[in-house]
Structures are given as structure tokens and as C-alpha cells.
């Protein structure tokens, strides 16, 4: 391989709120793929989500910043919030590419649940020209089913290379499939717990839990009405 440039991962998400599943995925992939940096890019206006339960971009960004603070190599970008309108990954990747230069290796990190919906994303075919993909496991489906579904999505255009554990198409970027420690936590679950006043401790970083609490995010009842303990 030619002298390689810097290796950058990009993890997009609504991060509503960020939780330990996101962070552990970024950590394991950064380690496995020797990434120099992982960019966390909260979605401005997520095109695929019902906007009603999504708290403001400013809150989501701040929670991601607190979650990533102190981990060298984890950086947080507000680029999708500053750009008006819906957040399209194809535009985000183009911007990141302009910023990091042509020589850098760019890896787009996505959980399998998100990847399996990729054909619904804006100009999704272009995404495969913009970055390598690292698709990682997520609780909910068996690993066997995951791999089969993944293969069905890309195999017409890619060849599976067991030695690389990647789908490869000559002159194109690769699609890696990577198994990570399965942490069965989701933002939906965290919001649900908050709405009924249940604990979210150890599902999100402590700094995020404190931020949620002090800003009373996701609570459906006011603190006065909430029971003690
Ligand atoms: P929601 O429940 O609101 O959809 P979420 O927990 O799925 O939230 P997202 O912001 O939708 O979080 O996800 C961003 C990215 O992180 C996606 O690629 C998703 O697959 C991945 N991801 C989310 N939770 C986990 C988890 N527990 N383990 C591995 N990957 C995860
Ligand atoms: Mg999700």
C-alpha cells in the first residue's frame, strides 16, 4: 500500500441523545481500523425521522461534545446544524472530503440498521464513491441474518474478500462489516425511560446524564410532579 494519509472515521446520527452504544461503536472501530480521528456529526434536521421527539440541534450537539470530551481523537462537528435544510450524508461527506484532502482515508461508520435503509438516502450510490463504509453490528438481528442482508445489498456490485472482511469493487471504496460488542441501548429507549422518570445512569455518559437532568430534556412530566427516588 502507498504511504497512507490520515485515517478519518465519520459517525453520523441524530444523537437524540448520544449514548454508550454510539461511543463504544466509535471506540472499537477506531481501534480496529487504526483511525486517527472519529468525527461525530449530529444531524441538523434528520430527513428520516419524525421531528417531534427530537430536541434542538444545540442540545444534541452539546451532549455529543460532552460525551466526546477528554477522548483524544474524537471530534465533534456542527456542520450539519449550520447548513440549513435537511441533512444529506452525501453533502456532509463531500464537505468533509474537501476539508481533509484527497489523500486522507475516509471511513463512513454506520450501524447495520441504518445501513439496511441506505437505498432510501439521498443519492445513496454516490456515497460509495465518497468513502469506505464500516458497517457494524447492532443488537436486534442475529449476526448471520445481518451478514446475509448486507450481502444482498451490495453483492451485485461488490466481491466479498474474506481476507479483508470487506466487499471490494475495483477502483471503488470498500464496504467492511465489523462485529462489535453488542450493547442493547438506543436513544428511543433512553427517551422512553426519561419520559417515565426511570434511571438512565450507565446508559449514557455521566456528563450527558447531568446535562439532560439540568435542562430537563425528554421529560414528559415537570419535576414538581415527579415522585421522589
Ligand atoms: P433512535 O432510537 O432515536 O433511532 P439510535 O439509538 O438508533 O436512536 P441514532 O442516532 O439513530 O441512534 O444512530 C446513529 C448511529 O449509531 C447509527 O448508525 C446506528 O446504527 C448506530 N447505533 C445506535 N445505537 C447503537 C448501538 N447500541 N450499538 C451500535 N450502534 C448503534
Ligand atoms: Mg436509530
GROMACS .gro file of N, CA and C in nm, residues 64-215:
model
  456
   64UNK      N    1  -2.325   1.568   2.261
   64UNK     CA    2  -2.219   1.494   2.192
   64UNK      C    3  -2.082   1.550   2.233
   65UNK      N    4  -2.073   1.682   2.244
   65UNK     CA    5  -1.946   1.743   2.287
   65UNK      C    6  -1.905   1.694   2.424
   66UNK      N    7  -2.000   1.689   2.515
   66UNK     CA    8  -1.967   1.643   2.650
   66UNK      C    9  -1.927   1.496   2.649
   67UNK      N   10  -1.996   1.419   2.565
   67UNK     CA   11  -1.966   1.275   2.560
   67UNK      C   12  -1.826   1.250   2.504
   68UNK      N   13  -1.786   1.331   2.408
   68UNK     CA   14  -1.658   1.308   2.340
   68UNK      C   15  -1.541   1.376   2.411
   69UNK      N   16  -1.572   1.466   2.503
   69UNK     CA   17  -1.466   1.544   2.569
   69UNK      C   18  -1.370   1.451   2.641
   70UNK      N   19  -1.243   1.479   2.629
   70UNK     CA   20  -1.144   1.402   2.702
   70UNK      C   21  -1.096   1.278   2.632
   71UNK      N   22  -1.154   1.245   2.517
   71UNK     CA   23  -1.107   1.128   2.441
   71UNK      C   24  -1.033   1.186   2.319
   72UNK      N   25  -0.899   1.184   2.324
   72UNK     CA   26  -0.827   1.241   2.211
   72UNK      C   27  -0.865   1.169   2.083
   73UNK      N   28  -0.884   1.243   1.977
   73UNK     CA   29  -0.919   1.179   1.850
   73UNK      C   30  -1.068   1.178   1.823
   74UNK      N   31  -1.150   1.198   1.924
   74UNK     CA   32  -1.294   1.212   1.900
   74UNK      C   33  -1.322   1.361   1.881
   75UNK      N   34  -1.372   1.397   1.765
   75UNK     CA   35  -1.403   1.538   1.740
   75UNK      C   36  -1.550   1.551   1.702
   76UNK      N   37  -1.605   1.664   1.730
   76UNK     CA   38  -1.748   1.686   1.708
   76UNK      C   39  -1.763   1.799   1.607
   77UNK      N   40  -1.845   1.776   1.508
   77UNK     CA   41  -1.866   1.878   1.405
   77UNK      C   42  -2.011   1.926   1.407
   78UNK      N   43  -2.025   2.057   1.396
   78UNK     CA   44  -2.160   2.115   1.390
   78UNK      C   45  -2.200   2.145   1.246
   79UNK      N   46  -2.130   2.087   1.150
   79UNK     CA   47  -2.153   2.127   1.010
   79UNK      C   48  -2.296   2.102   0.963
   80UNK      N   49  -2.361   1.997   1.013
   80UNK     CA   50  -2.497   1.971   0.965
   80UNK      C   51  -2.599   2.066   1.026
   81UNK      N   52  -2.566   2.124   1.139
   81UNK     CA   53  -2.657   2.219   1.201
   81UNK      C   54  -2.645   2.356   1.139
   82UNK      N   55  -2.524   2.391   1.098
   82UNK     CA   56  -2.502   2.523   1.040
   82UNK      C   57  -2.561   2.531   0.900
   83UNK      N   58  -2.563   2.416   0.834
   83UNK     CA   59  -2.619   2.413   0.699
   83UNK      C   60  -2.771   2.406   0.715
   84UNK      N   61  -2.844   2.490   0.647
   84UNK     CA   62  -2.989   2.484   0.662
   84UNK      C   63  -3.048   2.364   0.589
   85UNK      N   64  -3.172   2.337   0.615
   85UNK     CA   65  -3.242   2.231   0.542
   85UNK      C   66  -3.206   2.093   0.590
   86UNK      N   67  -3.254   1.990   0.521
   86UNK     CA   68  -3.230   1.853   0.565
   86UNK      C   69  -3.082   1.817   0.554
   87UNK      N   70  -3.041   1.724   0.640
   87UNK     CA   71  -2.901   1.681   0.639
   87UNK      C   72  -2.886   1.562   0.547
   88UNK      N   73  -2.816   1.582   0.439
   88UNK     CA   74  -2.789   1.471   0.349
   88UNK      C   75  -2.645   1.427   0.366
   89UNK      N   76  -2.627   1.300   0.389
   89UNK     CA   77  -2.492   1.247   0.413
   89UNK      C   78  -2.401   1.271   0.294
   90UNK      N   79  -2.458   1.265   0.175
   90UNK     CA   80  -2.378   1.282   0.055
   90UNK      C   81  -2.311   1.422   0.055
   91UNK      N   82  -2.382   1.520   0.107
   91UNK     CA   83  -2.324   1.655   0.115
   91UNK      C   84  -2.221   1.664   0.228
   92UNK      N   85  -2.255   1.599   0.338
   92UNK     CA   86  -2.162   1.601   0.452
   92UNK      C   87  -2.029   1.537   0.413
   93UNK      N   88  -2.035   1.423   0.346
   93UNK     CA   89  -1.911   1.355   0.307
   93UNK      C   90  -1.830   1.440   0.210
   94UNK      N   91  -1.899   1.509   0.120
   94UNK     CA   92  -1.828   1.596   0.025
   94UNK      C   93  -1.756   1.710   0.098
   95UNK      N   94  -1.822   1.764   0.198
   95UNK     CA   95  -1.760   1.871   0.276
   95UNK      C   96  -1.641   1.822   0.356
   96UNK      N   97  -1.660   1.706   0.417
   96UNK     CA   98  -1.550   1.650   0.496
   96UNK      C   99  -1.431   1.622   0.405
   97UNK      N  100  -1.460   1.569   0.290
   97UNK     CA  101  -1.352   1.538   0.195
   97UNK      C  102  -1.277   1.665   0.156
   98UNK      N  103  -1.348   1.772   0.132
   98UNK     CA  104  -1.280   1.897   0.097
   98UNK      C  105  -1.190   1.943   0.210
   99UNK      N  106  -1.235   1.916   0.331
   99UNK     CA  107  -1.158   1.964   0.444
   99UNK      C  108  -1.035   1.878   0.474
  100UNK      N  109  -1.047   1.748   0.454
  100UNK     CA  110  -0.936   1.659   0.492
  100UNK      C  111  -0.841   1.632   0.375
  101UNK      N  112  -0.883   1.668   0.254
  101UNK     CA  113  -0.794   1.649   0.139
  101UNK      C  114  -0.810   1.512   0.075
  102UNK      N  115  -0.759   1.500  -0.046
  102UNK     CA  116  -0.780   1.378  -0.124
  102UNK      C  117  -0.703   1.258  -0.071
  103UNK      N  118  -0.591   1.284  -0.004
  103UNK     CA  119  -0.507   1.173   0.037
  103UNK      C  120  -0.556   1.101   0.163
  104UNK      N  121  -0.639   1.166   0.238
  104UNK     CA  122  -0.687   1.104   0.362
  104UNK      C  123  -0.780   0.987   0.330
  105UNK      N  124  -0.777   0.886   0.415
  105UNK     CA  125  -0.873   0.776   0.402
  105UNK      C  126  -0.995   0.809   0.486
  106UNK      N  127  -1.109   0.805   0.422
  106UNK     CA  128  -1.233   0.841   0.490
  106UNK      C  129  -1.320   0.717   0.506
  107UNK      N  130  -1.364   0.691   0.628
  107UNK     CA  131  -1.448   0.575   0.660
  107UNK      C  132  -1.581   0.626   0.715
  108UNK      N  133  -1.687   0.588   0.650
  108UNK     CA  134  -1.820   0.625   0.698
  108UNK      C  135  -1.871   0.512   0.786
  109UNK      N  136  -1.898   0.541   0.911
  109UNK     CA  137  -1.935   0.438   1.007
  109UNK      C  138  -2.087   0.434   1.022
  110UNK      N  139  -2.143   0.317   1.008
  110UNK     CA  140  -2.288   0.309   1.025
  110UNK      C  141  -2.330   0.173   1.084
  111UNK      N  142  -2.424   0.180   1.175
  111UNK     CA  143  -2.481   0.058   1.229
  111UNK      C  144  -2.560  -0.014   1.121
  112UNK      N  145  -2.574  -0.144   1.138
  112UNK     CA  146  -2.640  -0.223   1.034
  112UNK      C  147  -2.784  -0.179   1.011
  113UNK      N  148  -2.853  -0.140   1.116
  113UNK     CA  149  -2.993  -0.098   1.098
  113UNK      C  150  -3.002   0.022   1.005
  114UNK      N  151  -2.910   0.116   1.022
  114UNK     CA  152  -2.909   0.234   0.935
  114UNK      C  153  -2.864   0.197   0.794
  115UNK      N  154  -2.764   0.111   0.784
  115UNK     CA  155  -2.713   0.073   0.653
  115UNK      C  156  -2.819   0.003   0.568
  116UNK      N  157  -2.901  -0.077   0.632
  116UNK     CA  158  -3.002  -0.152   0.556
  116UNK      C  159  -3.110  -0.060   0.496
  117UNK      N  160  -3.113   0.062   0.539
  117UNK     CA  161  -3.207   0.159   0.483
  117UNK      C  162  -3.140   0.252   0.382
  118UNK      N  163  -3.016   0.223   0.348
  118UNK     CA  164  -2.936   0.322   0.276
  118UNK      C  165  -2.991   0.354   0.137
  119UNK      N  166  -3.061   0.257   0.079
  119UNK     CA  167  -3.117   0.283  -0.054
  119UNK      C  168  -3.222   0.394  -0.051
  120UNK      N  169  -3.269   0.432   0.068
  120UNK     CA  170  -3.367   0.541   0.078
  120UNK      C  171  -3.298   0.676   0.096
  121UNK      N  172  -3.166   0.676   0.110
  121UNK     CA  173  -3.094   0.801   0.133
  121UNK      C  174  -3.074   0.875   0.001
  122UNK      N  175  -3.064   1.007   0.014
  122UNK     CA  176  -3.044   1.095  -0.100
  122UNK      C  177  -2.916   1.057  -0.176
  123UNK      N  178  -2.932   1.030  -0.305
  123UNK     CA  179  -2.818   0.997  -0.393
  123UNK      C  180  -2.725   0.892  -0.331
  124UNK      N  181  -2.787   0.783  -0.281
  124UNK     CA  182  -2.708   0.689  -0.200
  124UNK      C  183  -2.593   0.625  -0.277
  125UNK      N  184  -2.608   0.607  -0.408
  125UNK     CA  185  -2.500   0.542  -0.483
  125UNK      C  186  -2.370   0.622  -0.477
  126UNK      N  187  -2.386   0.753  -0.474
  126UNK     CA  188  -2.265   0.837  -0.469
  126UNK      C  189  -2.187   0.818  -0.339
  127UNK      N  190  -2.258   0.780  -0.233
  127UNK     CA  191  -2.191   0.761  -0.104
  127UNK      C  192  -2.077   0.661  -0.115
  128UNK      N  193  -2.100   0.559  -0.199
  128UNK     CA  194  -2.000   0.452  -0.210
  128UNK      C  195  -1.875   0.499  -0.284
  129UNK      N  196  -1.887   0.610  -0.353
  129UNK     CA  197  -1.770   0.666  -0.421
  129UNK      C  198  -1.695   0.763  -0.331
  130UNK      N  199  -1.760   0.802  -0.224
  130UNK     CA  200  -1.703   0.908  -0.141
  130UNK      C  201  -1.619   0.857  -0.024
  131UNK      N  202  -1.648   0.737   0.023
  131UNK     CA  203  -1.582   0.690   0.144
  131UNK      C  204  -1.587   0.537   0.149
  132UNK      N  205  -1.495   0.480   0.227
  132UNK     CA  206  -1.512   0.341   0.265
  132UNK      C  207  -1.628   0.336   0.364
  133UNK      N  208  -1.696   0.224   0.368
  133UNK     CA  209  -1.801   0.206   0.469
  133UNK      C  210  -1.752   0.107   0.573
  134UNK      N  211  -1.783   0.133   0.698
  134UNK     CA  212  -1.768   0.030   0.801
  134UNK      C  213  -1.906   0.011   0.860
  135UNK      N  214  -1.964  -0.105   0.832
  135UNK     CA  215  -2.098  -0.137   0.882
  135UNK      C  216  -2.079  -0.225   1.004
  136UNK      N  217  -2.134  -0.183   1.116
  136UNK     CA  218  -2.112  -0.260   1.239
  136UNK      C  219  -2.242  -0.318   1.292
  137UNK      N  220  -2.224  -0.425   1.369
  137UNK     CA  221  -2.339  -0.498   1.421
  137UNK      C  222  -2.413  -0.414   1.525
  138UNK      N  223  -2.538  -0.449   1.540
  138UNK     CA  224  -2.621  -0.383   1.639
  138UNK      C  225  -2.721  -0.485   1.690
  139UNK      N  226  -2.753  -0.483   1.820
  139UNK     CA  227  -2.848  -0.581   1.869
  139UNK      C  228  -2.981  -0.572   1.794
  140UNK      N  229  -3.048  -0.684   1.782
  140UNK     CA  230  -3.179  -0.682   1.717
  140UNK      C  231  -3.193  -0.788   1.610
  141UNK      N  232  -3.085  -0.817   1.541
  141UNK     CA  233  -3.089  -0.925   1.443
  141UNK      C  234  -2.972  -1.017   1.473
  142UNK      N  235  -2.987  -1.143   1.431
  142UNK     CA  236  -2.876  -1.236   1.451
  142UNK      C  237  -2.764  -1.196   1.356
  143UNK      N  238  -2.639  -1.219   1.397
  143UNK     CA  239  -2.526  -1.184   1.309
  143UNK      C  240  -2.536  -1.252   1.173
  144UNK      N  241  -2.589  -1.373   1.170
  144UNK     CA  242  -2.600  -1.445   1.043
  144UNK      C  243  -2.696  -1.371   0.950
  145UNK      N  244  -2.809  -1.333   1.006
  145UNK     CA  245  -2.907  -1.261   0.925
  145UNK      C  246  -2.850  -1.127   0.879
  146UNK      N  247  -2.779  -1.061   0.968
  146UNK     CA  248  -2.717  -0.933   0.932
  146UNK      C  249  -2.625  -0.949   0.813
  147UNK      N  250  -2.539  -1.047   0.820
  147UNK     CA  251  -2.442  -1.063   0.712
  147UNK      C  252  -2.512  -1.099   0.581
  148UNK      N  253  -2.618  -1.178   0.593
  148UNK     CA  254  -2.689  -1.214   0.471
  148UNK      C  255  -2.755  -1.092   0.408
  149UNK      N  256  -2.818  -1.012   0.491
  149UNK     CA  257  -2.883  -0.891   0.440
  149UNK      C  258  -2.781  -0.796   0.378
  150UNK      N  259  -2.670  -0.784   0.446
  150UNK     CA  260  -2.566  -0.695   0.395
  150UNK      C  261  -2.518  -0.741   0.258
  151UNK      N  262  -2.499  -0.873   0.249
  151UNK     CA  263  -2.451  -0.930   0.122
  151UNK      C  264  -2.552  -0.903   0.011
  152UNK      N  265  -2.681  -0.920   0.044
  152UNK     CA  266  -2.784  -0.895  -0.059
  152UNK      C  267  -2.781  -0.751  -0.108
  153UNK      N  268  -2.748  -0.658  -0.018
  153UNK     CA  269  -2.748  -0.517  -0.055
  153UNK      C  270  -2.636  -0.481  -0.151
  154UNK      N  271  -2.520  -0.538  -0.128
  154UNK     CA  272  -2.406  -0.489  -0.207
  154UNK      C  273  -2.344  -0.591  -0.301
  155UNK      N  274  -2.385  -0.719  -0.290
  155UNK     CA  275  -2.306  -0.820  -0.360
  155UNK      C  276  -2.314  -0.810  -0.511
  156UNK      N  277  -2.423  -0.748  -0.564
  156UNK     CA  278  -2.426  -0.741  -0.712
  156UNK      C  279  -2.315  -0.653  -0.764
  157UNK      N  280  -2.271  -0.562  -0.682
  157UNK     CA  281  -2.168  -0.471  -0.732
  157UNK      C  282  -2.032  -0.491  -0.667
  158UNK      N  283  -2.027  -0.571  -0.563
  158UNK     CA  284  -1.901  -0.590  -0.493
  158UNK      C  285  -1.867  -0.738  -0.481
  159UNK      N  286  -1.741  -0.768  -0.467
  159UNK     CA  287  -1.698  -0.904  -0.439
  159UNK      C  288  -1.654  -0.913  -0.293
  160UNK      N  289  -1.697  -1.020  -0.230
  160UNK     CA  290  -1.660  -1.041  -0.091
  160UNK      C  291  -1.518  -1.094  -0.083
  161UNK      N  292  -1.434  -1.029  -0.005
  161UNK     CA  293  -1.296  -1.073   0.015
  161UNK      C  294  -1.280  -1.114   0.160
  162UNK      N  295  -1.286  -1.247   0.185
  162UNK     CA  296  -1.281  -1.291   0.325
  162UNK      C  297  -1.153  -1.248   0.397
  163UNK      N  298  -1.043  -1.239   0.323
  163UNK     CA  299  -0.917  -1.199   0.388
  163UNK      C  300  -0.924  -1.057   0.441
  164UNK      N  301  -0.996  -0.972   0.372
  164UNK     CA  302  -1.010  -0.831   0.415
  164UNK      C  303  -1.134  -0.810   0.501
  165UNK      N  304  -1.221  -0.912   0.503
  165UNK     CA  305  -1.354  -0.899   0.563
  165UNK      C  306  -1.423  -0.774   0.506
  166UNK      N  307  -1.415  -0.762   0.377
  166UNK     CA  308  -1.472  -0.644   0.312
  166UNK      C  309  -1.527  -0.682   0.175
  167UNK      N  310  -1.625  -0.606   0.131
  167UNK     CA  311  -1.673  -0.613  -0.005
  167UNK      C  312  -1.589  -0.516  -0.087
  168UNK      N  313  -1.542  -0.562  -0.199
  168UNK     CA  314  -1.447  -0.481  -0.274
  168UNK      C  315  -1.494  -0.472  -0.418
  169UNK      N  316  -1.485  -0.356  -0.473
  169UNK     CA  317  -1.507  -0.339  -0.615
  169UNK      C  318  -1.385  -0.263  -0.668
  170UNK      N  319  -1.325  -0.311  -0.775
  170UNK     CA  320  -1.202  -0.247  -0.820
  170UNK      C  321  -1.224  -0.097  -0.839
  171UNK      N  322  -1.131  -0.019  -0.792
  171UNK     CA  323  -1.132   0.127  -0.804
  171UNK      C  324  -1.243   0.194  -0.724
  172UNK      N  325  -1.315   0.115  -0.647
  172UNK     CA  326  -1.416   0.176  -0.563
  172UNK      C  327  -1.373   0.160  -0.418
  173UNK      N  328  -1.445   0.226  -0.334
  173UNK     CA  329  -1.419   0.210  -0.192
  173UNK      C  330  -1.470   0.075  -0.144
  174UNK      N  331  -1.427   0.038  -0.027
  174UNK     CA  332  -1.465  -0.091   0.030
  174UNK      C  333  -1.582  -0.076   0.126
  175UNK      N  334  -1.652  -0.188   0.144
  175UNK     CA  335  -1.757  -0.193   0.246
  175UNK      C  336  -1.716  -0.301   0.346
  176UNK      N  337  -1.674  -0.260   0.463
  176UNK     CA  338  -1.632  -0.354   0.567
  176UNK      C  339  -1.752  -0.388   0.654
  177UNK      N  340  -1.753  -0.511   0.700
  177UNK     CA  341  -1.851  -0.549   0.801
  177UNK      C  342  -1.775  -0.582   0.928
  178UNK      N  343  -1.809  -0.518   1.036
  178UNK     CA  344  -1.731  -0.536   1.157
  178UNK      C  345  -1.822  -0.565   1.276
  179UNK      N  346  -1.790  -0.675   1.345
  179UNK     CA  347  -1.870  -0.708   1.464
  179UNK      C  348  -1.815  -0.637   1.585
  180UNK      N  349  -1.904  -0.573   1.656
  180UNK     CA  350  -1.862  -0.504   1.778
  180UNK      C  351  -1.937  -0.563   1.897
  181UNK      N  352  -1.895  -0.527   2.015
  181UNK     CA  353  -1.966  -0.567   2.135
  181UNK      C  354  -2.109  -0.514   2.128
  182UNK      N  355  -2.204  -0.603   2.146
  182UNK     CA  356  -2.343  -0.562   2.131
  182UNK      C  357  -2.394  -0.498   2.260
  183UNK      N  358  -2.425  -0.373   2.253
  183UNK     CA  359  -2.482  -0.302   2.368
  183UNK      C  360  -2.625  -0.265   2.330
  184UNK      N  361  -2.717  -0.326   2.400
  184UNK     CA  362  -2.857  -0.309   2.360
  184UNK      C  363  -2.915  -0.181   2.419
  185UNK      N  364  -2.866  -0.070   2.368
  185UNK     CA  365  -2.918   0.060   2.413
  185UNK      C  366  -2.949   0.143   2.289
  186UNK      N  367  -3.056   0.217   2.296
  186UNK     CA  368  -3.093   0.305   2.185
  186UNK      C  369  -3.139   0.438   2.244
  187UNK      N  370  -3.137   0.541   2.161
  187UNK     CA  371  -3.188   0.672   2.206
  187UNK      C  372  -3.337   0.663   2.237
  188UNK      N  373  -3.409   0.583   2.158
  188UNK     CA  374  -3.553   0.566   2.183
  188UNK      C  375  -3.576   0.512   2.324
  189UNK      N  376  -3.495   0.412   2.361
  189UNK     CA  377  -3.508   0.353   2.494
  189UNK      C  378  -3.475   0.457   2.602
  190UNK      N  379  -3.369   0.534   2.581
  190UNK     CA  380  -3.329   0.635   2.678
  190UNK      C  381  -3.440   0.740   2.693
  191UNK      N  382  -3.497   0.784   2.582
  191UNK     CA  383  -3.606   0.883   2.589
  191UNK      C  384  -3.727   0.825   2.662
  192UNK      N  385  -3.755   0.699   2.633
  192UNK     CA  386  -3.869   0.633   2.698
  192UNK      C  387  -3.850   0.626   2.849
  193UNK      N  388  -3.730   0.595   2.890
  193UNK     CA  389  -3.703   0.587   3.034
  193UNK      C  390  -3.719   0.725   3.098
  194UNK      N  391  -3.667   0.827   3.030
  194UNK     CA  392  -3.678   0.963   3.085
  194UNK      C  393  -3.824   1.005   3.095
  195UNK      N  394  -3.901   0.970   2.994
  195UNK     CA  395  -4.042   1.012   2.993
  195UNK      C  396  -4.119   0.952   3.110
  196UNK      N  397  -4.076   0.833   3.155
  196UNK     CA  398  -4.148   0.776   3.269
  196UNK      C  399  -4.070   0.791   3.399
  197UNK      N  400  -3.967   0.874   3.394
  197UNK     CA  401  -3.895   0.906   3.516
  197UNK      C  402  -3.801   0.796   3.563
  198UNK      N  403  -3.764   0.704   3.473
  198UNK     CA  404  -3.674   0.594   3.512
  198UNK      C  405  -3.528   0.636   3.493
  199UNK      N  406  -3.440   0.562   3.556
  199UNK     CA  407  -3.297   0.595   3.552
  199UNK      C  408  -3.234   0.568   3.417
  200UNK      N  409  -3.145   0.657   3.376
  200UNK     CA  410  -3.065   0.633   3.255
  200UNK      C  411  -2.917   0.624   3.289
  201UNK      N  412  -2.888   0.617   3.416
  201UNK     CA  413  -2.749   0.608   3.460
  201UNK      C  414  -2.683   0.483   3.398
  202UNK      N  415  -2.562   0.497   3.352
  202UNK     CA  416  -2.483   0.389   3.290
  202UNK      C  417  -2.533   0.349   3.150
  203UNK      N  418  -2.632   0.421   3.099
  203UNK     CA  419  -2.669   0.403   2.957
  203UNK      C  420  -2.610   0.516   2.873
  204UNK      N  421  -2.589   0.629   2.938
  204UNK     CA  422  -2.527   0.746   2.872
  204UNK      C  423  -2.410   0.789   2.961
  205UNK      N  424  -2.314   0.864   2.904
  205UNK     CA  425  -2.206   0.914   2.989
  205UNK      C  426  -2.263   1.001   3.100
  206UNK      N  427  -2.194   1.003   3.211
  206UNK     CA  428  -2.243   1.079   3.326
  206UNK      C  429  -2.263   1.227   3.292
  207UNK      N  430  -2.171   1.283   3.213
  207UNK     CA  431  -2.183   1.425   3.179
  207UNK      C  432  -2.309   1.451   3.095
  208UNK      N  433  -2.349   1.352   3.018
  208UNK     CA  434  -2.471   1.365   2.937
  208UNK      C  435  -2.594   1.352   3.027
  209UNK      N  436  -2.587   1.260   3.119
  209UNK     CA  437  -2.700   1.243   3.212
  209UNK      C  438  -2.722   1.372   3.291
  210UNK      N  439  -2.612   1.432   3.336
  210UNK     CA  440  -2.625   1.556   3.413
  210UNK      C  441  -2.683   1.669   3.327
  211UNK      N  442  -2.639   1.673   3.202
  211UNK     CA  443  -2.690   1.778   3.111
  211UNK      C  444  -2.840   1.761   3.087
  212UNK      N  445  -2.881   1.638   3.065
  212UNK     CA  446  -3.023   1.610   3.041
  212UNK      C  447  -3.105   1.650   3.163
  213UNK      N  448  -3.049   1.615   3.279
  213UNK     CA  449  -3.122   1.644   3.402
  213UNK      C  450  -3.133   1.795   3.425
  214UNK      N  451  -3.021   1.865   3.409
  214UNK     CA  452  -3.027   2.007   3.442
  214UNK      C  453  -3.106   2.086   3.340
  215UNK      N  454  -3.120   2.034   3.217
  215UNK     CA  455  -3.202   2.104   3.116
  215UNK      C  456  -3.341   2.043   3.102
   0.00000   0.00000   0.00000
